[in-house]
Amino acid sequence: MRAYTKITPSILAALQAIVGQKYVWTEADKLIPFEKDEGVEPAYFRRPEAVVVPASADEIAAIMKLANAAHFAVIPRGAGTGLEFGAVANEYGGIIVSTERLNRIIEINEDKLYMTVEPGVITADIQRAAKARGLLYGGDPCSGDSCFIGGNAATNAGGNRAVKYGTTRDQIYSLEVVTPTGDIAHFGGRLKKVTAGYPLQSIIIGSEGTLGIITKLTLKLVPLPKYGADILAVFPTLETALSLVTALPKAEIAVTCLECMDNAVIRVVAAYLDEALPYADEGHYMIIHLDGKCEDEVDEACVALDEICQAQGALEVFVADAEKVWKARKAFTEASAAECPIAAMEDFVVPPDELKTLLDRLIQIGSTTGVLFRGVSHAGDGNLHLDVLRRGFSADEEAAKIDAFEDQACAVVYALGGRISGEHGIGQKRKRLFAKYTDPTAYALMKAVKKAFDPNMVLNPGKLFE
Ligand SMILES: Cc1cc2nc3c(=O)[nH]c(=O)nc-3n(C[C@H](O)[C@H](O)[C@H](O)COP(=O)(O)OP(=O)(O)OC[C@H]3O[C@@H](n4cnc5c(N)ncnc54)[C@H](O)[C@@H]3O)c2cc1C
């Protein structure tokens, strides 16, 4: 592979000519926040050579043309809340292109139910803007208060409401994208159906900034459900709790959220928040949200849900204090980090009906490899987040222990029909296992797609693939 050019004074001058001197940063204090994202592994922390902050798609296109001519790496970045170091520099060096100045909500169309935005808008601001018009934006990652919508599209972010509304891919009509070679392209459309060539917007979504820089998004909106209920069902075992995952669809109860916290996590969270959580000594939680357009519809669903939970052996089913229960769920990572430093984070996804089998197997693998973890799941969509604790092994043993655990865990995940990541992505961290476990033909085709979009390999090199 051709070596990447270092960012020279003449490249900096050319970048300044594109975006203005004020928006090309090379000072250490300005670069430090860009050395990492929210991932926990210091081995991936790296300072970019410069950060460039453009204000338009035209400026980004000019940056990409310069990168191809001079052959330096360009790393797109949203809010930097990713967990896989996809928006962080690596051995190829280069510049970070921050999308923070592309932060306008361009249009909200209440009649036609869409919103057009730039990539640097914070997701929660999109949710609030829709809500103010009596509408709902369905995307809801737990990092919504800080992540950007462009980052959500680039990672195909999921979240708590994905059971009903789907992931970010399901919220997007169309995209404006600067291609790696510096063209401005438009993919997708505000269409209910289309069979007109490959759906390129779907390839960009989830491509983690390797196939293009998203500069505009048209998002779907739906009428805001007027009524909702948060239910906490407490079960005596994890198995009975997870039985809801298959029991609910069979009973045609469409829930918006179905989140599982096992007893070990409940105890850790209760200690961290210093709050008394119900049945913290023995219970396993399923946190359920239901919504609908009329009160009767939600009430009926709650009654049916209660019957099913009782039939599956629930200890108790409450109408939950929504603020308290969701605060407990969202405190998971902070609580496990307070218990013990986190060595690695996993984001496995399997068919929801295989979640229980996966958990059983991971507990076995944890005990044979000497790895302890805490886990919560977006149970309704089969997505399991694990925080692997830095406990029970020395610093020298850590890398080998984690590798052994992840390798064996991945073998089980793929055997169950799952994948290495449900929503966080591959980034830099999961490249080895992604290469090892992905179908070889699929893997080769993905690399060919990358090469077709980015013949000079200047956009986010070393992410997804070696
Ligand atoms: C506390 C916490 C909770 C979280 N909860 C969830 C959750 O519920 N669901 C979930 O899916 N994730 C979750 N995440 C992970 C993270 O917030 C998401 O992946 C989010 O979508 C990243 O958005 P960002 O703007 O921070 O992107 P960044 O971290 O800046 O970038 C992520 C990736 O997207 C690329 N990228 C960013 N912007 C663009 C663009 N405009 N064009 C092209 N590529 C781009 C980057 O190159 C990088 O590869 C959580 C993270 C934290 C810390």
mmCIF file of C-alpha atoms and ligand atoms in Angstrom, residues 37-39 60 74-88 97 99 118-121 123 140-144 146-160 168 177 204 207-217 329-330 333-334 345 347 378 383 385 422-425 427 459-460 463, ligand 1:
data_model
loop_
_atom_site.group_PDB
_atom_site.id
_atom_site.type_symbol
_atom_site.label_atom_id
_atom_site.label_comp_id
_atom_site.label_asym_id
_atom_site.label_seq_id
_atom_site.Cartn_x
_atom_site.Cartn_y
_atom_site.Cartn_z
ATOM 1 C CA ASP A 37 -13.573 8.539 21.855
ATOM 2 C CA GLU A 38 -15.570 6.858 24.663
ATOM 3 C CA GLY A 39 -13.738 3.536 24.231
ATOM 4 C CA ILE A 60 -15.552 18.826 2.725
ATOM 5 C CA VAL A 74 -9.073 11.847 6.525
ATOM 6 C CA ILE A 75 -11.014 10.687 9.578
ATOM 7 C CA PRO A 76 -14.648 11.851 9.826
ATOM 8 C CA ARG A 77 -15.843 12.640 13.328
ATOM 9 C CA GLY A 78 -19.157 13.471 14.966
ATOM 10 C CA ALA A 79 -19.422 13.964 18.725
ATOM 11 C CA GLY A 80 -16.784 11.312 19.537
ATOM 12 C CA THR A 81 -19.139 9.179 21.666
ATOM 13 C CA GLY A 82 -18.298 6.034 19.673
ATOM 14 C CA LEU A 83 -16.803 3.090 21.541
ATOM 15 C CA GLU A 84 -14.654 1.488 18.797
ATOM 16 C CA PHE A 85 -12.122 4.257 17.956
ATOM 17 C CA GLY A 86 -13.632 4.706 14.478
ATOM 18 C CA ALA A 87 -13.321 8.502 14.781
ATOM 19 C CA VAL A 88 -9.767 8.381 16.180
ATOM 20 C CA VAL A 97 -12.687 16.327 9.870
ATOM 21 C CA THR A 99 -18.725 17.901 11.594
ATOM 22 C CA GLU A 118 -27.012 18.520 8.975
ATOM 23 C CA PRO A 119 -24.854 15.775 10.521
ATOM 24 C CA GLY A 120 -23.642 17.773 13.543
ATOM 25 C CA VAL A 121 -27.073 18.159 15.176
ATOM 26 C CA THR A 123 -29.741 13.562 18.470
ATOM 27 C CA ASP A 140 -33.062 6.814 20.546
ATOM 28 C CA PRO A 141 -29.462 5.807 21.403
ATOM 29 C CA CYS A 142 -28.669 6.030 25.134
ATOM 30 C CA SER A 143 -25.970 8.594 24.243
ATOM 31 C CA GLY A 144 -28.641 10.824 22.621
ATOM 32 C CA SER A 146 -24.376 14.114 23.279
ATOM 33 C CA CYS A 147 -23.995 12.083 20.048
ATOM 34 C CA PHE A 148 -24.606 13.586 16.578
ATOM 35 C CA ILE A 149 -27.133 12.362 14.045
ATOM 36 C CA GLY A 150 -24.330 11.956 11.449
ATOM 37 C CA GLY A 151 -22.500 9.617 13.848
ATOM 38 C CA ASN A 152 -25.756 7.721 14.415
ATOM 39 C CA ALA A 153 -26.132 7.188 10.670
ATOM 40 C CA ALA A 154 -22.468 6.234 10.235
ATOM 41 C CA THR A 155 -22.765 3.572 12.967
ATOM 42 C CA ASN A 156 -26.410 2.642 12.302
ATOM 43 C CA ALA A 157 -27.035 3.392 15.971
ATOM 44 C CA GLY A 158 -29.710 1.434 17.778
ATOM 45 C CA GLY A 159 -30.958 2.058 21.273
ATOM 46 C CA ASN A 160 -33.885 1.353 23.519
ATOM 47 C CA THR A 168 -31.056 4.553 12.504
ATOM 48 C CA VAL A 177 -22.677 12.369 1.033
ATOM 49 C CA ILE A 204 -23.309 4.290 3.654
ATOM 50 C CA SER A 207 -20.119 2.084 7.112
ATOM 51 C CA GLU A 208 -18.415 3.939 9.998
ATOM 52 C CA GLY A 209 -17.055 6.783 7.921
ATOM 53 C CA THR A 210 -15.194 4.534 5.477
ATOM 54 C CA LEU A 211 -17.317 5.109 2.348
ATOM 55 C CA GLY A 212 -18.270 8.789 2.542
ATOM 56 C CA ILE A 213 -18.822 11.773 4.809
ATOM 57 C CA ILE A 214 -22.520 12.361 5.464
ATOM 58 C CA THR A 215 -23.349 16.057 5.064
ATOM 59 C CA LYS A 216 -27.161 16.098 5.086
ATOM 60 C CA LEU A 217 -29.897 13.678 6.178
ATOM 61 C CA ARG A 329 -30.864 1.137 33.233
ATOM 62 C CA LYS A 330 -28.784 3.991 31.801
ATOM 63 C CA THR A 333 -21.682 1.474 32.392
ATOM 64 C CA GLU A 334 -20.914 4.130 35.008
ATOM 65 C CA MET A 345 -16.776 -3.630 26.107
ATOM 66 C CA ASP A 347 -21.764 -5.536 21.769
ATOM 67 C CA HIS A 378 -31.563 -4.672 24.559
ATOM 68 C CA ASN A 383 -28.260 -7.207 21.585
ATOM 69 C CA HIS A 385 -23.650 -5.294 26.044
ATOM 70 C CA GLY A 422 -25.246 -5.030 17.048
ATOM 71 C CA GLU A 423 -24.865 -1.247 17.090
ATOM 72 C CA HIS A 424 -21.432 0.044 18.097
ATOM 73 C CA GLY A 425 -19.567 -1.127 14.993
ATOM 74 C CA GLY A 427 -13.939 0.551 14.196
ATOM 75 C CA LEU A 459 -11.037 7.967 3.925
ATOM 76 C CA ASN A 460 -10.685 6.481 7.406
ATOM 77 C CA LYS A 463 -11.080 1.038 10.164
HETATM 78 C C1 LIG B 1 -22.914 6.229 27.425
HETATM 79 C C2 LIG B 1 -23.023 5.749 25.993
HETATM 80 C C3 LIG B 1 -24.213 5.169 25.568
HETATM 81 C C4 LIG B 1 -24.328 4.713 24.256
HETATM 82 N N1 LIG B 1 -25.506 4.155 23.873
HETATM 83 C C5 LIG B 1 -25.651 3.728 22.605
HETATM 84 C C6 LIG B 1 -26.883 3.142 22.182
HETATM 85 O O1 LIG B 1 -27.845 3.020 22.941
HETATM 86 N N2 LIG B 1 -26.968 2.718 20.905
HETATM 87 C C7 LIG B 1 -25.917 2.850 20.034
HETATM 88 O O2 LIG B 1 -26.058 2.459 18.887
HETATM 89 N N3 LIG B 1 -24.750 3.402 20.407
HETATM 90 C C8 LIG B 1 -24.586 3.854 21.660
HETATM 91 N N4 LIG B 1 -23.398 4.411 22.048
HETATM 92 C C9 LIG B 1 -22.283 4.538 21.068
HETATM 93 C C10 LIG B 1 -22.261 5.910 20.307
HETATM 94 O O3 LIG B 1 -22.872 6.930 21.062
HETATM 95 C C11 LIG B 1 -22.946 5.769 18.948
HETATM 96 O O4 LIG B 1 -22.181 4.904 18.143
HETATM 97 C C12 LIG B 1 -23.151 7.088 18.189
HETATM 98 O O5 LIG B 1 -23.944 6.824 17.060
HETATM 99 C C13 LIG B 1 -21.852 7.766 17.758
HETATM 100 O O6 LIG B 1 -22.158 9.076 17.318
HETATM 101 P P1 LIG B 1 -21.034 10.210 17.354
HETATM 102 O O7 LIG B 1 -21.602 11.450 16.761
HETATM 103 O O8 LIG B 1 -20.479 10.363 18.701
HETATM 104 O O9 LIG B 1 -19.951 9.584 16.363
HETATM 105 P P2 LIG B 1 -18.362 9.475 16.519
HETATM 106 O O10 LIG B 1 -17.995 8.717 17.733
HETATM 107 O O11 LIG B 1 -17.758 10.802 16.336
HETATM 108 O O12 LIG B 1 -18.032 8.580 15.230
HETATM 109 C C14 LIG B 1 -18.455 7.239 15.154
HETATM 110 C C15 LIG B 1 -18.141 6.695 13.751
HETATM 111 O O13 LIG B 1 -18.926 7.377 12.777
HETATM 112 C C16 LIG B 1 -18.101 8.044 11.812
HETATM 113 N N5 LIG B 1 -18.757 9.327 11.537
HETATM 114 C C17 LIG B 1 -19.185 10.259 12.425
HETATM 115 N N6 LIG B 1 -19.816 11.265 11.772
HETATM 116 C C18 LIG B 1 -19.786 10.960 10.452
HETATM 117 C C19 LIG B 1 -20.293 11.587 9.276
HETATM 118 N N7 LIG B 1 -20.946 12.758 9.303
HETATM 119 N N8 LIG B 1 -20.097 10.967 8.089
HETATM 120 C C20 LIG B 1 -19.454 9.781 8.017
HETATM 121 N N9 LIG B 1 -18.954 9.146 9.097
HETATM 122 C C21 LIG B 1 -19.123 9.733 10.295
HETATM 123 C C22 LIG B 1 -16.728 8.142 12.466
HETATM 124 O O14 LIG B 1 -15.706 8.155 11.493
HETATM 125 C C23 LIG B 1 -16.702 6.889 13.333
HETATM 126 O O15 LIG B 1 -16.300 5.784 12.550
HETATM 127 C C24 LIG B 1 -23.236 4.857 23.353
HETATM 128 C C25 LIG B 1 -22.057 5.464 23.783
HETATM 129 C C26 LIG B 1 -21.937 5.899 25.087
HETATM 130 C C27 LIG B 1 -20.659 6.553 25.527
#
